[in-house]
Every structure is written in structure tokens, then in C-alpha cells.
Coordinates of C-alpha atoms and ligand atoms in Angstrom, one line a residue:
X1092 CA 1.8 -63.4 39.8
X1093 CA 4.5 -60.8 40.5
X1094 CA 2.2 -58.0 39.2
X1095 CA -0.6 -59.1 41.5
X1096 CA 1.7 -59.0 44.5
X1097 CA 3.0 -55.6 43.5
X1098 CA -0.6 -54.4 43.2
X1099 CA -1.4 -55.8 46.6
X1100 CA 1.5 -54.2 48.4
X1101 CA 0.9 -50.9 46.6
X1102 CA -2.8 -51.0 47.7
X1103 CA -1.7 -51.8 51.3
X1104 CA 0.8 -48.9 51.3
X1105 CA -1.8 -46.5 50.0
X1106 CA -4.3 -47.5 52.7
X1107 CA -1.6 -47.2 55.4
X1108 CA -0.7 -43.7 54.2
X1109 CA -4.4 -42.7 54.2
X1110 CA -5.1 -44.0 57.7
X1111 CA -1.9 -42.7 59.1
X1112 CA -2.8 -39.1 58.0
X1113 CA -6.4 -39.5 59.1
X1114 CA -5.5 -40.6 62.6
X1115 CA -2.9 -38.0 63.6
X1116 CA -4.5 -34.7 64.8
X1117 CA -2.7 -32.5 62.3
X1118 CA -3.3 -34.9 59.4
X1119 CA -7.0 -35.0 60.0
X1120 CA -7.2 -31.3 59.4
X1121 CA -5.8 -31.9 55.9
X1122 CA -3.4 -28.9 55.9
X1123 CA -5.6 -26.5 57.9
X1124 CA -4.3 -24.9 61.1
X1125 CA -5.9 -25.5 64.5
X1126 CA -9.2 -23.5 64.5
X1127 CA -9.7 -21.0 67.3
X1128 CA -13.2 -19.7 66.6
X1129 CA -16.7 -21.2 66.3
X1130 CA -16.7 -20.1 62.7
X1131 CA -13.3 -21.6 62.0
X1132 CA -14.4 -25.0 63.5
X1133 CA -17.4 -25.0 61.1
X1134 CA -15.2 -24.3 58.2
X1135 CA -12.8 -27.0 59.1
X1136 CA -15.7 -29.5 59.2
X1137 CA -16.8 -28.4 55.7
X1138 CA -13.2 -28.8 54.5
X1139 CA -13.0 -32.3 56.0
X1140 CA -16.4 -33.3 54.7
X1141 CA -15.4 -32.2 51.2
X1142 CA -12.3 -34.3 51.4
X1143 CA -14.3 -37.4 52.5
X1144 CA -16.6 -36.9 49.6
X1145 CA -13.6 -36.5 47.2
X1146 CA -11.9 -39.6 48.6
X1147 CA -15.1 -41.6 48.3
X1148 CA -15.5 -40.6 44.7
X1149 CA -11.8 -41.3 44.2
X1150 CA -12.0 -44.8 45.7
X1151 CA -15.0 -45.7 43.5
X1152 CA -13.2 -44.5 40.4
X1153 CA -9.9 -46.2 41.3
X1154 CA -11.8 -49.3 42.1
X1155 CA -13.6 -49.3 38.7
X1156 CA -10.3 -48.6 36.9
X1157 CA -8.5 -51.5 38.7
X1158 CA -11.5 -53.8 38.1
X1159 CA -11.5 -52.9 34.3
X1160 CA -7.7 -53.4 34.1
X1161 CA -7.7 -56.7 35.9
X1162 CA -10.9 -58.4 34.7
X1163 CA -11.0 -57.0 31.2
X1164 CA -7.4 -57.2 30.2
X1165 CA -6.5 -58.4 26.8
X1166 CA -6.8 -62.2 26.6
X1167 CA -6.6 -62.9 22.9
X1168 CA -6.4 -61.1 19.5
X1169 CA -10.1 -61.4 19.0
X1170 CA -12.1 -58.2 18.9
X1171 CA -14.1 -57.9 22.2
X1172 CA -17.9 -57.7 21.9
X1173 CA -18.8 -54.3 20.4
X1174 CA -21.6 -52.5 22.1
X1175 CA -23.2 -49.1 21.4
X1176 CA -24.7 -47.6 24.5
X1177 CA -26.2 -48.5 27.8
X1178 CA -28.9 -46.1 28.8
X1179 CA -29.2 -46.9 32.5
X1180 CA -25.4 -46.4 33.0
X1181 CA -25.4 -43.2 31.1
X1182 CA -28.3 -41.8 33.1
X1183 CA -26.6 -42.9 36.3
X1184 CA -23.3 -41.2 35.5
X1185 CA -25.1 -38.0 34.6
X1186 CA -27.4 -38.0 37.6
X1187 CA -24.8 -39.0 40.3
X1188 CA -22.5 -36.0 39.7
X1189 CA -25.5 -33.6 40.0
X1190 CA -26.4 -35.2 43.3
X1191 CA -22.8 -34.8 44.5
X1192 CA -22.7 -31.2 43.5
X1193 CA -26.1 -30.6 45.1
X1194 CA -24.9 -32.1 48.4
X1195 CA -21.6 -30.0 48.4
X1196 CA -23.6 -26.9 47.5
X1197 CA -26.1 -27.4 50.3
X1198 CA -23.4 -27.7 53.0
X1199 CA -21.3 -24.9 51.5
X1200 CA -24.3 -22.5 51.4
X1201 CA -25.3 -23.5 55.0
X1202 CA -21.8 -23.0 56.4
X1203 CA -21.2 -19.8 54.5
X1204 CA -24.4 -18.3 56.0
X1205 CA -23.2 -19.3 59.4
X1206 CA -19.7 -17.9 59.0
X1207 CA -20.8 -14.6 57.4
X1208 CA -23.6 -14.0 59.9
X1209 CA -23.5 -10.7 61.8
X1210 CA -25.4 -9.7 64.9
X1211 CA -27.1 -6.4 65.7
X1212 CA -25.1 -5.4 68.8
X1213 CA -21.8 -7.2 69.0
X1214 CA -20.1 -6.5 72.4
X1215 CA -16.7 -5.8 70.7
X1216 CA -16.3 -3.6 67.6
X1217 CA -12.9 -3.0 66.0
X1218 CA -12.1 -0.8 63.1
X1219 CA -9.2 -2.3 61.3
X1220 CA -7.4 0.0 58.9
X1221 CA -4.8 -1.5 56.6
X1222 CA -2.2 0.8 55.2
X1223 CA 1.1 0.5 53.4
X1224 CA 2.6 -1.3 55.3
X1225 CA 1.0 -2.1 58.6
X1226 CA -2.3 -2.0 60.5
X1227 CA -4.3 0.2 62.8
X1228 CA -6.8 -1.2 65.3
X1229 CA -9.4 1.2 66.7
X1230 CA -11.6 -0.1 69.4
X1231 CA -15.1 1.3 69.3
X1232 CA -17.7 1.8 72.1
X1233 CA -21.1 3.4 72.1
X1234 CA -21.1 6.3 74.6
X1235 CA -24.6 7.8 75.0
X1236 CA -25.6 6.3 71.7
X1237 CA -22.6 7.8 69.9
X1238 CA -19.7 5.6 68.7
X1239 CA -16.3 6.6 70.0
X1240 CA -12.8 5.3 69.7
X1241 CA -11.7 4.1 73.2
X1242 CA -8.3 2.7 72.3
X1243 CA -6.0 2.6 69.3
X1244 CA -3.1 0.5 68.2
X1245 CA -1.0 1.8 65.3
X1246 CA 1.6 -0.6 63.9
X1247 CA 4.8 0.0 62.0
X1248 CA 6.2 -2.2 59.3
X1249 CA 8.1 -5.1 61.0
X1250 CA 11.8 -5.4 60.3
X1251 CA 12.6 -7.3 57.1
X1252 CA 13.8 -10.2 59.2
X1253 CA 10.3 -10.5 60.7
X1254 CA 11.2 -9.7 64.4
X1255 CA 8.1 -10.0 66.6
X1256 CA 8.4 -6.7 68.5
X1257 CA 7.3 -4.7 65.5
X1258 CA 4.0 -6.4 65.1
X1259 CA 0.9 -4.6 66.2
X1260 CA -1.4 -6.7 68.4
X1261 CA -5.2 -6.9 68.1
X1262 CA -6.5 -8.0 71.5
X1263 CA -9.9 -9.5 71.7
X1264 CA -11.9 -11.4 74.4
X1265 CA -12.8 -15.1 74.0
X1266 CA -16.4 -16.2 74.0
X1267 CA -17.7 -12.9 72.7
X1268 CA -18.8 -11.8 69.3
X1269 CA -16.2 -9.6 67.7
X1270 CA -17.1 -7.4 64.8
X1271 CA -14.2 -6.5 62.5
X1272 CA -14.7 -3.6 60.1
X1273 CA -12.1 -3.4 57.4
X1274 CA -10.9 -0.1 55.9
X1275 CA -8.2 1.0 53.6
X1276 CA -7.1 4.5 52.4
X1277 CA -4.6 3.4 49.8
X1278 CA -4.7 0.0 48.0
X1279 CA -6.4 -3.3 48.4
X1280 CA -5.0 -5.4 51.3
X1281 CA -6.4 -8.6 52.9
X1282 CA -6.9 -9.3 56.6
X1283 CA -5.8 -12.8 57.3
X1284 CA -5.4 -14.8 60.5
X1285 CA -4.7 -18.4 59.5
X1286 CA -6.0 -19.7 62.8
X1287 CA -9.4 -18.1 62.0
X1288 CA -9.5 -20.1 58.8
X1289 CA -10.7 -16.9 57.2
X1290 CA -9.5 -13.9 55.3
X1291 CA -11.2 -10.9 53.8
X1292 CA -10.1 -8.2 51.4
X1293 CA -9.7 -4.7 52.7
X1294 CA -11.0 -2.4 50.0
X1295 CA -10.4 1.4 49.6
X1296 CA -13.8 3.1 49.6
X1297 CA -15.8 0.1 50.8
X1298 CA -16.1 -1.3 54.3
X1299 CA -16.0 -5.1 54.5
X1300 CA -17.2 -6.6 57.8
X1301 CA -17.2 -9.9 59.5
X1302 CA -17.8 -11.3 62.9
X1303 CA -16.3 -14.2 64.8
X1304 CA -16.3 -15.7 68.3
X1305 CA -12.9 -16.9 69.5
X1306 CA -13.0 -20.0 71.8
X1307 CA -9.3 -20.5 72.5
X1308 CA -7.0 -18.0 74.3
X1309 CA -3.5 -17.5 72.9
X1310 CA -1.5 -15.4 70.5
X1311 CA -1.9 -16.1 66.8
X1312 CA -0.1 -14.7 63.7
X1313 CA -1.8 -12.5 61.2
X1314 CA -0.7 -11.1 57.9
X1315 CA -1.7 -9.2 54.8
X1316 CA -2.7 -11.7 52.1
X1317 CA -2.9 -9.4 49.1
X1318 CA 0.2 -8.2 47.4
X1319 CA -0.1 -4.5 48.2
X1320 CA 3.4 -3.1 47.3
X1321 CA 7.1 -3.5 47.9
X1322 CA 6.9 -4.0 51.7
X1323 CA 3.8 -6.2 51.6
X1324 CA 5.7 -8.9 53.5
X1325 CA 6.3 -6.6 56.4
X1326 CA 2.5 -6.2 57.1
X1327 CA 2.4 -8.6 60.0
X1328 CA 0.3 -8.5 63.1
X1329 CA -0.8 -10.7 65.9
X1330 CA -4.3 -11.6 67.2
X1331 CA -4.2 -12.0 71.0
X1332 CA -7.3 -13.8 72.5
X1333 CA -7.6 -13.2 76.2
X1334 CA -10.3 -13.9 78.8
X1335 CA -13.2 -11.3 79.0
X1336 CA -11.8 -10.0 82.3
X1337 CA -8.3 -9.5 80.9
X1338 CA -9.9 -7.8 77.9
X1339 CA -11.8 -5.4 80.2
X1340 CA -8.6 -4.4 82.0
X1341 CA -6.8 -4.0 78.7
X1342 CA -9.4 -1.6 77.5
X1343 CA -9.7 0.2 80.9
X1344 CA -5.9 0.6 80.8
X1345 CA -5.9 2.0 77.3
X1346 CA -8.6 4.4 78.3
X1347 CA -6.6 5.6 81.3
X1348 CA -3.5 6.0 79.2
X1349 CA -5.4 8.1 76.7
X1350 CA -6.8 10.2 79.5
X1351 CA -3.4 10.7 81.0
X1352 CA -2.0 11.7 77.6
X1353 CA -4.7 14.3 77.3
X1354 CA -6.6 12.4 74.6
X1355 CA -9.9 13.7 73.4
X1356 CA -11.8 10.7 74.9
Ligands
CU1364 CU1 -1.2 -5.2 52.5

């Protein structure tokens, strides 16, 4: 009697914990940050869907275990009926995992294609160069068919206590496709903005590229996600998402500054 009551309250507690996490906004993201791009939103849905699939499988397995423990517990010292095999059940528990894997594979491949898709003429192109231990952002524009750098931001390693003023800022417009091209001249780094739910390695001698469309303005933290040397932890930056108008004046400003400084462009 006591064990049944304990079982009941444990079950109720578990259910409560599950629904409590599922209902709060942060909990429903299952550890993911708030997504700020179309691609990030898609990835969050894939993540949540995978958890729903996992919880469903878990619930069925836990249910079967509890059922076996409760309804097939030892009642006497007699040997229970000895059986050899059950073909339908064996076929079932071989086929069902294949179906689960097939479904997960389908959604993963579909969403990966969406997230990795690039367009022919993205309105914003930024060359991101990672170096020991900061970042350089070069904004590119086509002038008379030739690509030129119209603005540059070169970062310095932030102070060991992580003070914000040292962080270089990558400014991009919301609602527009942004192409990021990743370069490195020293070691392997990794470009990571948690709010994009995305990171990509920065390889010396190979240009990795990706595109995203931000849909929320604001300032978001970014970091290097590949241990690249002693001051790796100082490779911090920020992604600033502004409105297209603000972005235009940011770039115009940078161009004017470059001109005033006697820059080549
Ligand atoms: Cu690094």
C-alpha cells in the first residue's frame, strides 16, 4: 500500500516538473537561448521536436517498465512460464526504431538545408577574420562590379575581466540576408553567437560561409568557441542588430570617416 502511494506521488511530481518546464517560456526552449534569426527559430523547433520525440519514447519505455514491475512482480517461488521468442514483438521493436530514426533524419536534413542555404546576391556581405585573439569585420560592397571593403572594425583582446568596451561590434541590419565569410590566418577558431543558435569553425586556408536573416534588433554576445591559444577566452565580440535605416547610416558614417582619414576607398 505504502509503495503504491509513493509511486503515485513520484509520478505526480515528475509530471508536475515536466509541465512546469514546458509552460514557462525559457523552459520550453530546453536550454536554448532566445532565437533572433529565421534560421535560429527553425533550429529551435527542430530541437524542441527532437525532445518531444525523446520524451514520447521515454514515456512508453518507463510505462512498460512500471507495468512489468507492478503486474509481473514475483508472486510465488514457482518458475514463471518459460517462453522462447515472439516474432511479432521482435519485428516491432526492430522496425519502430528505424521509423523513429527515419523521421528524425528527415526533419534534420530538411532544416539543415534551410539553415545552410545561401543566396546569390545577399545585400550584406561581411568578411570575418578571426585572429589570436580578437576579430576583424570587413564590410564588402560591389562598386562597379568589383568588391571593395567599405568599412572595417578591428578588435583587441578584451581585458581578462571581460569588460565590454574592448569587444569589437559586428553591426548588421534586421530583415536582410547577411552573408558571413570566415577567414583565419593563424589557427582554427570558431564563430559563435549563441542567440543565432549557430556556430561555425574558422579555418586557416579555407573560407567557411553562412547566411542568416536576423529578425530581432538588439545587442547579442559572441565568442570564439574553439580553444585557440592562451588568450582564447578574451576573443569576445558583440552582434548588434539594427534597423535597415540605422545600418545604412552606420555604413555611410564609416565610409565618411574612411574618406576623412584619407582611406583608399
Ligand atoms: Cu579563437
